[in-house]
Coordinates of C-alpha atoms in Angstrom, one line a residue:
M1 CA -11.8 -13.7 -9.3
A2 CA -12.6 -16.5 -6.8
A3 CA -13.5 -20.1 -7.1
P4 CA -14.5 -22.6 -4.4
V5 CA -12.2 -25.6 -3.8
R6 CA -13.5 -29.1 -3.2
D7 CA -10.5 -30.3 -1.2
P8 CA -8.4 -27.4 -0.2
K9 CA -5.5 -29.6 1.0
Q10 CA -5.3 -31.6 -2.2
T11 CA -6.0 -28.9 -4.8
P12 CA -2.8 -27.6 -6.5
V13 CA -2.7 -23.9 -6.8
E14 CA -1.0 -22.2 -9.8
P15 CA 1.2 -19.2 -9.4
G16 CA -0.9 -16.1 -9.4
W17 CA -3.6 -17.7 -7.2
D18 CA -4.0 -18.1 -3.5
N19 CA -6.2 -20.5 -1.5
V20 CA -7.9 -18.4 1.1
D21 CA -10.1 -20.5 3.4
G22 CA -11.0 -23.0 0.7
V23 CA -11.6 -20.5 -2.1
L24 CA -9.1 -19.9 -4.9
V25 CA -8.6 -16.2 -5.3
E26 CA -6.7 -14.8 -8.3
K27 CA -3.8 -12.5 -7.3
D28 CA -4.2 -9.6 -9.6
M29 CA -1.1 -7.6 -8.7
G30 CA -1.0 -5.1 -11.6
A31 CA 2.1 -3.2 -12.7
E32 CA 2.5 -1.0 -9.6
S33 CA 2.2 -3.9 -7.2
D34 CA 4.6 -6.0 -9.2
W35 CA 7.1 -3.2 -9.4
I36 CA 6.9 -2.8 -5.6
A37 CA 7.4 -6.5 -5.0
T38 CA 10.4 -6.5 -7.4
E39 CA 11.9 -3.6 -5.5
A40 CA 11.5 -5.5 -2.2
I41 CA 13.1 -8.5 -3.7
G42 CA 16.0 -6.4 -5.0
F43 CA 16.7 -4.8 -1.6
M44 CA 16.4 -8.0 0.3
R45 CA 18.5 -10.0 -2.2
N46 CA 21.3 -7.4 -2.1
F47 CA 21.3 -7.7 1.7
V48 CA 21.3 -11.4 2.1
G49 CA 23.9 -12.1 -0.6
R50 CA 24.0 -15.2 -2.6
G51 CA 22.3 -17.5 -0.1
K52 CA 24.6 -16.8 2.8
L53 CA 21.8 -15.6 5.1
G54 CA 19.0 -17.3 3.3
R55 CA 16.9 -17.1 0.1
V56 CA 14.5 -14.5 -1.2
F57 CA 11.6 -15.7 -3.3
G58 CA 9.0 -14.0 -5.5
Q59 CA 5.3 -14.7 -6.0
G60 CA 6.0 -18.0 -7.8
G61 CA 7.6 -19.5 -4.7
G62 CA 4.8 -21.4 -3.1
Y63 CA 4.7 -22.8 0.4
Q64 CA 2.9 -25.9 1.6
Y65 CA 3.4 -27.4 5.1
P66 CA 1.2 -28.8 7.8
A67 CA 1.2 -25.7 10.1
L68 CA 0.2 -23.4 7.2
D69 CA -3.5 -23.4 7.2
D70 CA -3.9 -27.2 7.2
G71 CA -1.3 -27.7 4.5
R72 CA -2.9 -25.4 1.9
L73 CA -0.7 -24.0 -0.8
R74 CA 0.1 -20.3 -0.4
F75 CA 2.0 -17.8 -2.6
P76 CA 3.3 -14.6 -0.9
D77 CA 4.4 -11.7 -3.1
V78 CA 7.9 -11.9 -1.6
S79 CA 9.4 -14.1 1.1
F80 CA 12.6 -14.8 2.9
V81 CA 13.7 -18.2 4.3
A82 CA 16.8 -18.3 6.6
A83 CA 19.6 -20.5 5.4
E84 CA 19.4 -22.9 8.3
K85 CA 15.9 -23.9 7.2
L86 CA 17.2 -24.9 3.8
P87 CA 20.3 -27.1 4.6
N88 CA 20.0 -28.9 1.2
G89 CA 19.4 -25.7 -0.7
I90 CA 16.4 -24.8 -2.8
P91 CA 14.1 -27.7 -3.7
H92 CA 14.3 -28.5 -7.4
R93 CA 10.7 -29.7 -7.5
G94 CA 7.6 -28.9 -5.6
W95 CA 7.0 -26.2 -3.0
L96 CA 8.8 -24.9 0.0
T97 CA 7.9 -27.1 3.0
V98 CA 9.2 -24.8 5.8
P99 CA 7.7 -21.6 7.0
P100 CA 9.1 -18.4 5.6
D101 CA 10.7 -16.2 8.2
L102 CA 9.5 -13.0 6.5
V103 CA 6.5 -12.5 4.2
V104 CA 5.9 -9.3 2.1
E105 CA 2.4 -8.8 0.7
V106 CA 1.7 -5.8 -1.6
C107 CA -1.9 -4.6 -1.6
S108 CA -3.3 -3.8 -5.0
P109 CA -6.5 -1.8 -5.5
N110 CA -8.5 -5.0 -5.8
D111 CA -7.5 -6.4 -2.4
E112 CA -10.1 -6.3 0.4
A113 CA -9.1 -5.5 4.0
E114 CA -10.6 -8.8 5.3
E115 CA -8.6 -10.8 2.8
V116 CA -5.4 -9.0 3.7
Q117 CA -6.0 -9.6 7.4
T118 CA -6.7 -13.3 6.8
K119 CA -3.4 -13.6 4.9
V120 CA -1.5 -11.9 7.7
R121 CA -3.1 -14.2 10.3
V122 CA -2.5 -17.3 8.3
W123 CA 1.2 -16.5 7.7
L124 CA 1.8 -15.7 11.4
E125 CA -0.1 -18.7 12.7
G126 CA 1.8 -20.8 10.1
G127 CA 5.2 -19.8 11.5
A128 CA 6.2 -16.6 9.8
R129 CA 8.1 -14.4 12.2
L130 CA 7.5 -11.1 10.4
V131 CA 5.0 -9.9 7.8
W132 CA 5.2 -6.6 6.0
V133 CA 2.0 -5.4 4.2
I134 CA 2.7 -2.6 1.8
F135 CA -0.1 -0.2 1.0
P136 CA 0.9 1.9 -2.1
A137 CA -2.2 4.1 -2.1
S138 CA -1.7 5.3 1.5
R139 CA 2.1 5.1 1.2
Q140 CA 2.3 3.0 4.4
I141 CA 3.8 -0.3 5.5
A142 CA 2.2 -2.3 8.2
V143 CA 4.6 -4.5 10.2
H144 CA 3.2 -7.6 11.9
R145 CA 5.1 -9.8 14.3
M146 CA 4.6 -13.3 15.4
D147 CA 3.9 -12.1 19.0
R148 CA 1.0 -10.1 17.6
T149 CA 2.6 -6.7 18.0
G150 CA 3.1 -4.4 15.1
K151 CA 3.5 -0.9 13.8
T152 CA 2.7 1.2 10.8
L153 CA 5.4 3.0 9.0
V154 CA 4.9 5.9 6.6
D155 CA 7.0 7.5 3.8
G156 CA 10.0 9.0 5.5
D157 CA 10.4 6.1 8.1
M158 CA 12.9 3.3 7.9
L159 CA 11.8 -0.3 7.5
D160 CA 14.1 -2.8 9.2
G161 CA 14.4 -6.5 9.3
E162 CA 14.3 -6.7 13.1
D163 CA 15.6 -10.0 14.4
V164 CA 14.7 -11.8 11.1
L165 CA 17.1 -9.9 9.0
P166 CA 19.3 -8.0 11.5
G167 CA 20.9 -5.0 10.0
F168 CA 18.6 -4.8 7.0
T169 CA 17.1 -1.3 6.6
V170 CA 15.4 0.5 3.7
P171 CA 13.6 3.8 3.6
V172 CA 9.8 3.2 3.2
G173 CA 9.8 5.6 0.2
E174 CA 12.3 3.3 -1.6
L175 CA 9.6 0.6 -1.7
L176 CA 7.0 2.9 -3.1
P177 CA 6.6 4.3 -6.6
P178 CA 7.7 7.9 -6.9
L179 CA 4.7 10.3 -6.4
T180 CA 5.3 11.6 -9.9
D181 CA 4.5 8.1 -11.3
A182 CA 0.9 8.3 -10.0
V183 CA -1.6 8.4 -12.9

């Protein structure tokens, strides 16, 4: 579902929606995509500890700052912000106003390739250092870096946090539903 926005910079966006180039697009994750996002949050949260390295946020944690697509509000499925960017902790009200260091987007069956590419571009141009796009259907993870390099990982490979989360690793298959779960 999509709806045009009159003033993209001034229009508040509710969790579950994204503002993609001035159009509100409903984020229809579904059970599988939500499960994958939750797994990613769990692995990342266990690695970063209780805020020592930074904070991990789910899809309700919105971002709004000038470098992000002219200040439009965005909601990644999962994100990580390094502790040094949050010297006062997590904001009690409003959205995060600093770029995430890492963004995870989980593709659902309803996502279109162009929309996913736009999200990756916007996050990287807005200051994200690393973007992981998880494709459950093909059992792949596309890794995109700020310097425009990247790679595609498949089930059996190891995903790592590179210089954003040094030392973080997780098998790609751990972020995907077991093959026996497919219906």
